């Protein structure tokens, strides 16, 4: 609350109605209020129309963000707030308000009841005719009116105008020519903006802000920047006894000196306006004006990014920074070289990685990609972007998307740029630094890092310092936390290196708090699809090259459906620091080699898992992924068209009735539209038949469709698991079902990054079972027994299809456990088990699983073994890496009989049965293959 002496100081002057004027310009805020308003003056109407038409020819602004939403209340006054006064800005905003059916900007605002008569609905914070320490005259008058009339409602709409979106170069001549200042923008600058930047102009309307709320927050000290209390309390302290009414101890005890604003308004005589005294009013308006200026400055920075340093200067700053100086000295001492040689090595590393941003290249990419997306995709759908925009001004944004395709780099940057935010610098593997393409990406978004630099302390130091430089300069950053592109459609286990560097930088003191933006990217067709399947089957990975780029270019004529970007719930680093009790600024600012302690390392691991879970929570259930999930679960990947429609509708209903997450998006297409859409993309085909058409996967598309099925498998995996437990047993006690699910859930959670916590799993399982009961897929009998429906019913057939997706995961688990049990404890290392399972999986897939590539994905076996170690089913000898286990492994495998058929279990047992000679031969061949692979990489 505001002290009484301060309120009396602020609210005591009589009404001021003097609208003195001094300028003939129509938009000047100091014009006298005439009986005929500006909008009604014929000469001004003509001037406005002609000026607008001329500007409309030269300037083609692009609207960024969302349009402001106004209440349908004619009594609310609305004003647009701009930082800089200029005729071109005034006319531009007026044209935009007309085009988008917003309240007009250059039409007079009249409210006789509250004695408001303004020529236009624009407030310039930097006004050339402003007096009284350069305060905005119109803002001053509106503040006075709002304080006088408690019922008056005024909304301020801050507006950003960008004449070009090139980040400014530090100390550049161009910056001096176009720099904003407090003076009236010159004719030269305005003509330059119109002539040179007219086709590269951007306008963004920010959310409306209530003026009364801003005043209240400023008086309480809650507003951004200094408050009126902070600014004048000091100077008022010595005069408080003279200006304030004496307050007795009794009044203090009774709280009578604590009053709210409404009480104060009612206590003031109607003949006095609630306006500030000479000093109080200035400080109040100054505080509000500063808040609005800071707000618009932050919005501008979020759209343009920080000022740029010349690349050569940035490299030199890195190399001569205190942290790298220390790293250079350490390198020289360790390697026996001179400091000069170590410095040259560090400079070479910096030149390898540092981005060379060029707005011309960015503009070129923007135009090219605008054309490319129309050639490749039916549309680019973006979800939940506003949550990113809300954070952009006050946080260091770190985008952490999943990695599906090389297109990801360009697509995400394009979407961010298109929606008015500064594009992030992307950590790209140096395999992309190829002739032609490499320099272009470096000039747009990329900074290159080596795929592996373990043990290279100097390279690590330079990369950490570069990351720290970007973060402290408030540059948005993007890196793919999986480390590489997923070949199976599932998320890969997170790589913690870049994440740890981000945390390390934050703990060395940065300007803004870090927030991670998990981002889901989903395609309906993918350029690298055929390549991925080949690589999973063991085909050598193709290195990036210009020839490879040209090969991809041949696919331009093909249609790849829609692509979806969904921005997940942001993760604030400060929340994790509080959870793990990691103190802020706990690392020295001038060192890169300070190790993270155990608590911080555990925090980094937790952040990595949470990022993956939030990416999956933001998944988009597309028509293609739904079709893939349904048809690949059917025998021979084919269904009667009526049954196919019903199964799609079932999955849509289950996903809507019990959403995986509030962030998850579900296609709104009807089942028939989904089928027709899949046929259009040539992923499925309709086979005419006299008894009813059949929908089946198109030739050789099954392996590719498994990729899109895996994109959303996590959404339905628990439903599939519970369905399988009921379907394979006919009847099962609900308590037994829950017990088995709880035993095997950690492995599904590890594989698919499910976000359900273990302590709340029971409630989640009950909700899933209730959903299956409500859909008629299972039936509840007496005494807590769950049963399948009638065997010839539609629901029974649907249950069988829904039960299928989980089987391949459980088959991999059982095969791995069978191999471990057959070989015995203490005989194989972790890597040997993963390699053998990968080899067995390839064989099993070719022989029994219709060549579906899930068994080829080595990462799935790595994830399962990692989960067994984490849950202490396996123990790894630290010296030899040998795995040790007990009979509990058999207990886990025992649960497989509740889901897998006896025939499949027999097959898996047979495939996993290898004698010592076969084991030795397989391990030798795998080792030789790895050596040949690494030899090709070194060459």
Tab-separated table of N, CA and C in Angstrom, residues 498-624:
chain	number	residue	atom	x	y	z
A	498	UNK	N	25.697	-30.615	-24.572
A	498	UNK	CA	25.280	-29.226	-24.793
A	498	UNK	C	24.421	-28.725	-23.641
A	499	UNK	N	23.636	-29.612	-23.087
A	499	UNK	CA	22.789	-29.251	-21.943
A	499	UNK	C	23.663	-28.856	-20.754
A	500	UNK	N	24.709	-29.647	-20.505
A	500	UNK	CA	25.611	-29.336	-19.400
A	500	UNK	C	26.330	-28.011	-19.633
A	501	UNK	N	26.694	-27.716	-20.887
A	501	UNK	CA	27.351	-26.442	-21.184
A	501	UNK	C	26.412	-25.267	-20.935
A	502	UNK	N	25.146	-25.445	-21.237
A	502	UNK	CA	24.167	-24.386	-20.980
A	502	UNK	C	24.037	-24.123	-19.488
A	503	UNK	N	23.948	-25.191	-18.712
A	503	UNK	CA	23.865	-25.045	-17.260
A	503	UNK	C	25.150	-24.419	-16.726
A	504	UNK	N	26.289	-24.858	-17.232
A	504	UNK	CA	27.583	-24.327	-16.807
A	504	UNK	C	27.625	-22.818	-17.028
A	505	UNK	N	27.134	-22.376	-18.181
A	505	UNK	CA	27.133	-20.943	-18.486
A	505	UNK	C	26.232	-20.174	-17.531
A	506	UNK	N	25.053	-20.709	-17.249
A	506	UNK	CA	24.130	-20.030	-16.343
A	506	UNK	C	24.731	-19.879	-14.951
A	507	UNK	N	25.452	-20.875	-14.521
A	507	UNK	CA	26.051	-20.824	-13.189
A	507	UNK	C	27.285	-19.925	-13.141
A	508	UNK	N	27.755	-19.484	-14.316
A	508	UNK	CA	28.875	-18.528	-14.363
A	508	UNK	C	28.370	-17.083	-14.410
A	509	UNK	N	27.103	-16.876	-14.256
A	509	UNK	CA	26.464	-15.560	-14.275
A	509	UNK	C	26.160	-15.129	-15.714
A	510	UNK	N	24.881	-14.974	-15.984
A	510	UNK	CA	24.404	-14.493	-17.280
A	510	UNK	C	23.381	-13.391	-17.052
A	511	UNK	N	22.979	-12.753	-18.152
A	511	UNK	CA	22.085	-11.602	-18.038
A	511	UNK	C	20.637	-11.988	-17.808
A	512	UNK	N	20.212	-13.079	-18.409
A	512	UNK	CA	18.812	-13.489	-18.322
A	512	UNK	C	18.725	-14.929	-17.857
A	513	UNK	N	17.638	-15.284	-17.194
A	513	UNK	CA	17.440	-16.696	-16.823
A	513	UNK	C	17.180	-17.544	-18.064
A	514	UNK	N	17.659	-18.766	-18.030
A	514	UNK	CA	17.530	-19.681	-19.168
A	514	UNK	C	16.210	-20.436	-19.083
A	515	UNK	N	15.554	-20.564	-20.217
A	515	UNK	CA	14.357	-21.395	-20.305
A	515	UNK	C	14.489	-22.291	-21.532
A	516	UNK	N	14.206	-23.574	-21.350
A	516	UNK	CA	14.287	-24.549	-22.440
A	516	UNK	C	12.910	-24.670	-23.104
A	517	UNK	N	12.918	-24.717	-24.435
A	517	UNK	CA	11.673	-24.833	-25.206
A	517	UNK	C	11.668	-26.185	-25.913
A	518	UNK	N	11.070	-27.229	-25.296
A	518	UNK	CA	10.961	-28.517	-25.997
A	518	UNK	C	10.065	-28.357	-27.227
A	519	UNK	N	10.515	-28.894	-28.346
A	519	UNK	CA	9.791	-28.676	-29.599
A	519	UNK	C	9.619	-29.992	-30.346
A	520	UNK	N	8.386	-30.310	-30.634
A	520	UNK	CA	8.062	-31.517	-31.395
A	520	UNK	C	7.965	-31.167	-32.874
A	521	UNK	N	8.625	-31.959	-33.711
A	521	UNK	CA	8.545	-31.783	-35.164
A	521	UNK	C	8.018	-33.088	-35.745
A	522	UNK	N	6.922	-33.005	-36.480
A	522	UNK	CA	6.313	-34.198	-37.041
A	522	UNK	C	6.054	-34.049	-38.526
A	523	UNK	N	6.475	-35.038	-39.290
A	523	UNK	CA	6.274	-35.045	-40.743
A	523	UNK	C	5.254	-36.116	-41.108
A	524	UNK	N	4.721	-35.987	-42.312
A	524	UNK	CA	3.821	-37.010	-42.845
A	524	UNK	C	4.482	-37.797	-43.979
A	525	UNK	N	5.517	-37.231	-44.536
A	525	UNK	CA	6.471	-37.962	-45.372
A	525	UNK	C	7.819	-37.329	-45.100
A	526	UNK	N	8.873	-38.085	-45.264
A	526	UNK	CA	10.194	-37.595	-44.908
A	526	UNK	C	11.182	-37.923	-46.023
A	527	UNK	N	12.003	-36.946	-46.363
A	527	UNK	CA	12.925	-37.115	-47.486
A	527	UNK	C	13.879	-38.289	-47.280
A	528	UNK	N	14.381	-38.418	-46.052
A	528	UNK	CA	15.397	-39.426	-45.794
A	528	UNK	C	14.812	-40.789	-45.444
A	529	UNK	N	13.501	-40.990	-45.646
A	529	UNK	CA	12.849	-42.213	-45.182
A	529	UNK	C	13.524	-43.482	-45.675
A	530	UNK	N	13.753	-43.580	-46.976
A	530	UNK	CA	14.394	-44.768	-47.532
A	530	UNK	C	15.803	-44.959	-47.013
A	531	UNK	N	16.517	-43.853	-46.836
A	531	UNK	CA	17.882	-43.916	-46.312
A	531	UNK	C	17.889	-44.428	-44.881
A	532	UNK	N	16.934	-43.978	-44.087
A	532	UNK	CA	16.864	-44.408	-42.690
A	532	UNK	C	16.683	-45.921	-42.586
A	533	UNK	N	15.774	-46.453	-43.357
A	533	UNK	CA	15.518	-47.895	-43.295
A	533	UNK	C	16.774	-48.662	-43.679
A	534	UNK	N	17.471	-48.180	-44.711
A	534	UNK	CA	18.707	-48.843	-45.125
A	534	UNK	C	19.770	-48.791	-44.051
A	535	UNK	N	19.900	-47.651	-43.381
A	535	UNK	CA	20.911	-47.517	-42.331
A	535	UNK	C	20.600	-48.406	-41.141
A	536	UNK	N	19.303	-48.523	-40.794
A	536	UNK	CA	18.941	-49.401	-39.690
A	536	UNK	C	19.278	-50.859	-39.999
A	537	UNK	N	19.222	-51.201	-41.265
A	537	UNK	CA	19.518	-52.578	-41.664
A	537	UNK	C	21.015	-52.830	-41.825
A	538	UNK	N	21.814	-51.806	-41.570
A	538	UNK	CA	23.261	-52.005	-41.608
A	538	UNK	C	23.962	-51.342	-42.756
A	539	UNK	N	23.236	-50.683	-43.638
A	539	UNK	CA	23.871	-49.990	-44.745
A	539	UNK	C	24.681	-48.811	-44.214
A	540	UNK	N	25.909	-48.573	-44.725
A	540	UNK	CA	26.721	-47.459	-44.228
A	540	UNK	C	26.017	-46.126	-44.400
A	541	UNK	N	26.188	-45.267	-43.403
A	541	UNK	CA	25.589	-43.934	-43.439
A	541	UNK	C	26.242	-43.101	-44.531
A	542	UNK	N	25.417	-42.450	-45.351
A	542	UNK	CA	25.930	-41.594	-46.409
A	542	UNK	C	26.391	-40.264	-45.821
A	543	UNK	N	27.604	-39.857	-46.172
A	543	UNK	CA	28.112	-38.569	-45.699
A	543	UNK	C	27.466	-37.447	-46.491
A	544	UNK	N	27.324	-36.285	-45.825
A	544	UNK	CA	26.702	-35.134	-46.470
A	544	UNK	C	27.637	-34.561	-47.526
A	545	UNK	N	27.066	-34.135	-48.652
A	545	UNK	CA	27.857	-33.553	-49.733
A	545	UNK	C	26.933	-32.756	-50.628
A	546	UNK	N	27.534	-31.983	-51.533
A	546	UNK	CA	26.728	-31.221	-52.486
A	546	UNK	C	25.955	-32.156	-53.402
A	547	UNK	N	26.563	-33.297	-53.747
A	547	UNK	CA	25.861	-34.266	-54.605
A	547	UNK	C	24.629	-34.805	-53.888
A	548	UNK	N	24.781	-35.090	-52.587
A	548	UNK	CA	23.634	-35.552	-51.807
A	548	UNK	C	22.534	-34.517	-51.763
A	549	UNK	N	22.925	-33.228	-51.655
A	549	UNK	CA	21.943	-32.157	-51.656
A	549	UNK	C	21.189	-32.100	-52.971
A	550	UNK	N	21.912	-32.284	-54.071
A	550	UNK	CA	21.267	-32.265	-55.385
A	550	UNK	C	20.326	-33.456	-55.551
A	551	UNK	N	20.698	-34.604	-54.970
A	551	UNK	CA	19.813	-35.766	-55.047
A	551	UNK	C	18.500	-35.488	-54.333
A	552	UNK	N	18.605	-34.838	-53.163
A	552	UNK	CA	17.393	-34.475	-52.431
A	552	UNK	C	16.560	-33.508	-53.244
A	553	UNK	N	17.244	-32.593	-53.966
A	553	UNK	CA	16.526	-31.612	-54.772
A	553	UNK	C	15.654	-32.240	-55.845
A	554	UNK	N	15.988	-33.471	-56.238
A	554	UNK	CA	15.171	-34.148	-57.245
A	554	UNK	C	13.788	-34.498	-56.720
A	555	UNK	N	13.635	-34.467	-55.398
A	555	UNK	CA	12.354	-34.830	-54.790
A	555	UNK	C	11.420	-33.630	-54.636
A	556	UNK	N	11.842	-32.478	-55.143
A	556	UNK	CA	11.065	-31.258	-54.927
A	556	UNK	C	9.651	-31.388	-55.476
A	557	UNK	N	9.489	-32.116	-56.555
A	557	UNK	CA	8.179	-32.202	-57.184
A	557	UNK	C	7.210	-33.057	-56.375
A	558	UNK	N	7.718	-33.854	-55.458
A	558	UNK	CA	6.838	-34.722	-54.694
A	558	UNK	C	6.165	-33.947	-53.571
A	559	UNK	N	4.984	-34.408	-53.198
A	559	UNK	CA	4.237	-33.775	-52.113
A	559	UNK	C	4.441	-34.581	-50.839
A	560	UNK	N	4.785	-33.899	-49.769
A	560	UNK	CA	5.108	-34.556	-48.517
A	560	UNK	C	4.064	-34.281	-47.444
A	561	UNK	N	2.863	-33.906	-47.831
A	561	UNK	CA	1.805	-33.685	-46.860
A	561	UNK	C	2.056	-32.443	-46.031
A	562	UNK	N	1.580	-32.468	-44.805
A	562	UNK	CA	1.780	-31.359	-43.877
A	562	UNK	C	2.950	-31.667	-42.951
A	563	UNK	N	3.534	-30.616	-42.413
A	563	UNK	CA	4.547	-30.770	-41.381
A	563	UNK	C	4.077	-29.969	-40.180
A	564	UNK	N	4.332	-30.497	-38.987
A	564	UNK	CA	3.808	-29.902	-37.750
A	564	UNK	C	4.954	-29.546	-36.807
A	565	UNK	N	4.875	-28.346	-36.251
A	565	UNK	CA	5.767	-27.928	-35.179
A	565	UNK	C	4.915	-27.575	-33.970
A	566	UNK	N	5.199	-28.215	-32.863
A	566	UNK	CA	4.435	-27.981	-31.643
A	566	UNK	C	5.402	-27.653	-30.513
A	567	UNK	N	5.222	-26.481	-29.935
A	567	UNK	CA	6.122	-26.010	-28.887
A	567	UNK	C	5.569	-26.444	-27.530
A	568	UNK	N	6.362	-27.262	-26.840
A	568	UNK	CA	5.909	-27.824	-25.576
A	568	UNK	C	5.987	-26.836	-24.426
A	569	UNK	N	5.560	-27.275	-23.269
A	569	UNK	CA	5.600	-26.440	-22.068
A	569	UNK	C	7.047	-26.085	-21.730
A	570	UNK	N	7.360	-24.798	-21.606
A	570	UNK	CA	8.742	-24.390	-21.322
A	570	UNK	C	9.228	-24.926	-19.978
A	571	UNK	N	10.511	-25.198	-19.903
A	571	UNK	CA	11.149	-25.688	-18.685
A	571	UNK	C	12.143	-24.631	-18.210
A	572	UNK	N	11.891	-24.060	-17.042
A	572	UNK	CA	12.741	-23.007	-16.498
A	572	UNK	C	13.897	-23.629	-15.718
A	573	UNK	N	15.107	-23.254	-16.086
A	573	UNK	CA	16.283	-23.784	-15.396
A	573	UNK	C	16.250	-23.431	-13.906
A	574	UNK	N	15.727	-22.268	-13.578
A	574	UNK	CA	15.677	-21.859	-12.169
A	574	UNK	C	14.836	-22.816	-11.331
A	575	UNK	N	13.784	-23.394	-11.922
A	575	UNK	CA	12.961	-24.364	-11.186
A	575	UNK	C	13.766	-25.614	-10.842
A	576	UNK	N	14.591	-26.075	-11.767
A	576	UNK	CA	15.419	-27.247	-11.500
A	576	UNK	C	16.502	-26.922	-10.477
A	577	UNK	N	17.052	-25.715	-10.552
A	577	UNK	CA	18.068	-25.319	-9.576
A	577	UNK	C	17.496	-25.305	-8.163
A	578	UNK	N	16.261	-24.860	-8.056
A	578	UNK	CA	15.610	-24.860	-6.742
A	578	UNK	C	15.329	-26.290	-6.285
A	579	UNK	N	14.880	-27.130	-7.190
A	579	UNK	CA	14.548	-28.522	-6.855
A	579	UNK	C	15.786	-29.286	-6.388
A	580	UNK	N	16.934	-29.062	-7.037
A	580	UNK	CA	18.149	-29.803	-6.710
A	580	UNK	C	19.089	-29.014	-5.792
A	581	UNK	N	18.601	-27.865	-5.327
A	581	UNK	CA	19.380	-27.054	-4.392
A	581	UNK	C	20.743	-26.677	-4.979
A	582	UNK	N	20.717	-26.201	-6.226
A	582	UNK	CA	21.931	-25.737	-6.895
A	582	UNK	C	21.952	-24.215	-6.812
A	583	UNK	N	22.902	-23.624	-6.125
A	583	UNK	CA	22.897	-22.165	-5.956
A	583	UNK	C	23.256	-21.436	-7.245
A	584	UNK	N	22.669	-20.258	-7.429
A	584	UNK	CA	22.980	-19.431	-8.590
A	584	UNK	C	24.390	-18.870	-8.464
A	585	UNK	N	25.007	-18.587	-9.620
A	585	UNK	CA	26.341	-17.964	-9.669
A	585	UNK	C	27.362	-18.734	-8.836
A	586	UNK	N	27.279	-20.046	-8.901
A	586	UNK	CA	28.137	-20.875	-8.049
A	586	UNK	C	29.444	-21.271	-8.719
A	587	UNK	N	29.639	-20.906	-9.995
A	587	UNK	CA	30.875	-21.217	-10.691
A	587	UNK	C	31.646	-19.934	-10.977
A	588	UNK	N	32.966	-19.977	-10.998
A	588	UNK	CA	33.748	-18.774	-11.297
A	588	UNK	C	33.490	-18.298	-12.720
A	589	UNK	N	33.371	-16.985	-12.885
A	589	UNK	CA	33.016	-16.419	-14.189
A	589	UNK	C	34.142	-16.514	-15.199
A	590	UNK	N	35.395	-16.646	-14.750
A	590	UNK	CA	36.530	-16.592	-15.656
A	590	UNK	C	37.165	-17.957	-15.907
A	591	UNK	N	36.418	-19.025	-15.685
A	591	UNK	CA	36.942	-20.367	-15.928
A	591	UNK	C	35.894	-21.208	-16.648
A	592	UNK	N	36.374	-22.073	-17.562
A	592	UNK	CA	35.477	-22.994	-18.256
A	592	UNK	C	35.642	-24.421	-17.769
A	593	UNK	N	36.695	-24.684	-17.002
A	593	UNK	CA	37.028	-26.061	-16.650
A	593	UNK	C	36.563	-26.467	-15.255
A	594	UNK	N	35.754	-25.618	-14.617
A	594	UNK	CA	35.247	-25.986	-13.297
A	594	UNK	C	34.225	-27.106	-13.446
A	595	UNK	N	34.462	-28.260	-12.834
A	595	UNK	CA	33.525	-29.377	-13.015
A	595	UNK	C	32.211	-29.141	-12.274
A	596	UNK	N	31.156	-29.749	-12.789
A	596	UNK	CA	29.866	-29.699	-12.115
A	596	UNK	C	29.863	-30.729	-10.986
A	597	UNK	N	29.331	-30.343	-9.845
A	597	UNK	CA	29.278	-31.287	-8.734
A	597	UNK	C	28.172	-32.315	-8.961
A	598	UNK	N	28.055	-33.254	-8.028
A	598	UNK	CA	27.117	-34.371	-8.203
A	598	UNK	C	25.670	-33.879	-8.292
A	599	UNK	N	25.318	-32.899	-7.452
A	599	UNK	CA	23.942	-32.388	-7.477
A	599	UNK	C	23.633	-31.762	-8.834
A	600	UNK	N	24.571	-30.978	-9.356
A	600	UNK	CA	24.333	-30.306	-10.636
A	600	UNK	C	24.290	-31.314	-11.777
A	601	UNK	N	25.148	-32.332	-11.718
A	601	UNK	CA	25.129	-33.374	-12.755
A	601	UNK	C	23.808	-34.129	-12.744
A	602	UNK	N	23.307	-34.426	-11.545
A	602	UNK	CA	22.004	-35.088	-11.448
A	602	UNK	C	20.906	-34.185	-12.002
A	603	UNK	N	21.027	-32.885	-11.772
A	603	UNK	CA	20.057	-31.936	-12.306
A	603	UNK	C	20.083	-31.934	-13.830
A	604	UNK	N	21.282	-31.954	-14.402
A	604	UNK	CA	21.396	-31.981	-15.864
A	604	UNK	C	20.717	-33.223	-16.431
A	605	UNK	N	20.965	-34.381	-15.812
A	605	UNK	CA	20.330	-35.620	-16.272
A	605	UNK	C	18.808	-35.517	-16.193
A	606	UNK	N	18.312	-34.926	-15.123
A	606	UNK	CA	16.869	-34.781	-14.956
A	606	UNK	C	16.286	-33.839	-16.002
A	607	UNK	N	16.989	-32.765	-16.281
A	607	UNK	CA	16.517	-31.835	-17.316
A	607	UNK	C	16.429	-32.561	-18.652
A	608	UNK	N	17.454	-33.367	-18.974
A	608	UNK	CA	17.439	-34.081	-20.247
A	608	UNK	C	16.227	-34.973	-20.402
A	609	UNK	N	15.904	-35.725	-19.356
A	609	UNK	CA	14.733	-36.609	-19.407
A	609	UNK	C	13.445	-35.789	-19.511
A	610	UNK	N	13.348	-34.707	-18.729
A	610	UNK	CA	12.143	-33.881	-18.772
A	610	UNK	C	11.948	-33.238	-20.137
A	611	UNK	N	13.032	-32.844	-20.776
A	611	UNK	CA	12.919	-32.279	-22.122
A	611	UNK	C	12.300	-33.304	-23.070
A	612	UNK	N	12.798	-34.538	-23.017
A	612	UNK	CA	12.264	-35.572	-23.905
A	612	UNK	C	10.789	-35.850	-23.605
A	613	UNK	N	10.448	-35.886	-22.332
A	613	UNK	CA	9.047	-36.124	-21.969
A	613	UNK	C	8.152	-34.993	-22.460
A	614	UNK	N	8.623	-33.767	-22.369
A	614	UNK	CA	7.808	-32.634	-22.809
A	614	UNK	C	7.718	-32.563	-24.329
A	615	UNK	N	8.735	-33.046	-25.029
A	615	UNK	CA	8.622	-33.146	-26.487
A	615	UNK	C	7.503	-34.115	-26.839
A	616	UNK	N	7.485	-35.262	-26.172
A	616	UNK	CA	6.440	-36.254	-26.455
A	616	UNK	C	5.058	-35.757	-26.037
A	617	UNK	N	4.988	-34.968	-24.970
A	617	UNK	CA	3.700	-34.419	-24.552
A	617	UNK	C	3.136	-33.467	-25.607
A	618	UNK	N	4.021	-32.829	-26.372
A	618	UNK	CA	3.588	-31.881	-27.404
A	618	UNK	C	3.371	-32.560	-28.756
A	619	UNK	N	3.281	-33.881	-28.774
A	619	UNK	CA	3.145	-34.619	-30.031
A	619	UNK	C	1.875	-34.227	-30.773
A	620	UNK	N	1.942	-34.380	-32.094
A	620	UNK	CA	0.782	-34.137	-32.956
A	620	UNK	C	0.363	-35.474	-33.562
A	621	UNK	N	-0.851	-35.890	-33.275
A	621	UNK	CA	-1.392	-37.135	-33.831
A	621	UNK	C	-1.944	-36.805	-35.209
A	622	UNK	N	-1.146	-37.079	-36.226
A	622	UNK	CA	-1.490	-36.708	-37.598
A	622	UNK	C	-2.303	-37.809	-38.265
A	623	UNK	N	-2.932	-37.516	-39.394
A	623	UNK	CA	-3.654	-38.570	-40.125
A	623	UNK	C	-2.743	-39.731	-40.515
A	624	UNK	N	-1.517	-39.430	-40.936
A	624	UNK	CA	-0.602	-40.488	-41.374
A	624	UNK	C	-0.185	-41.359	-40.194
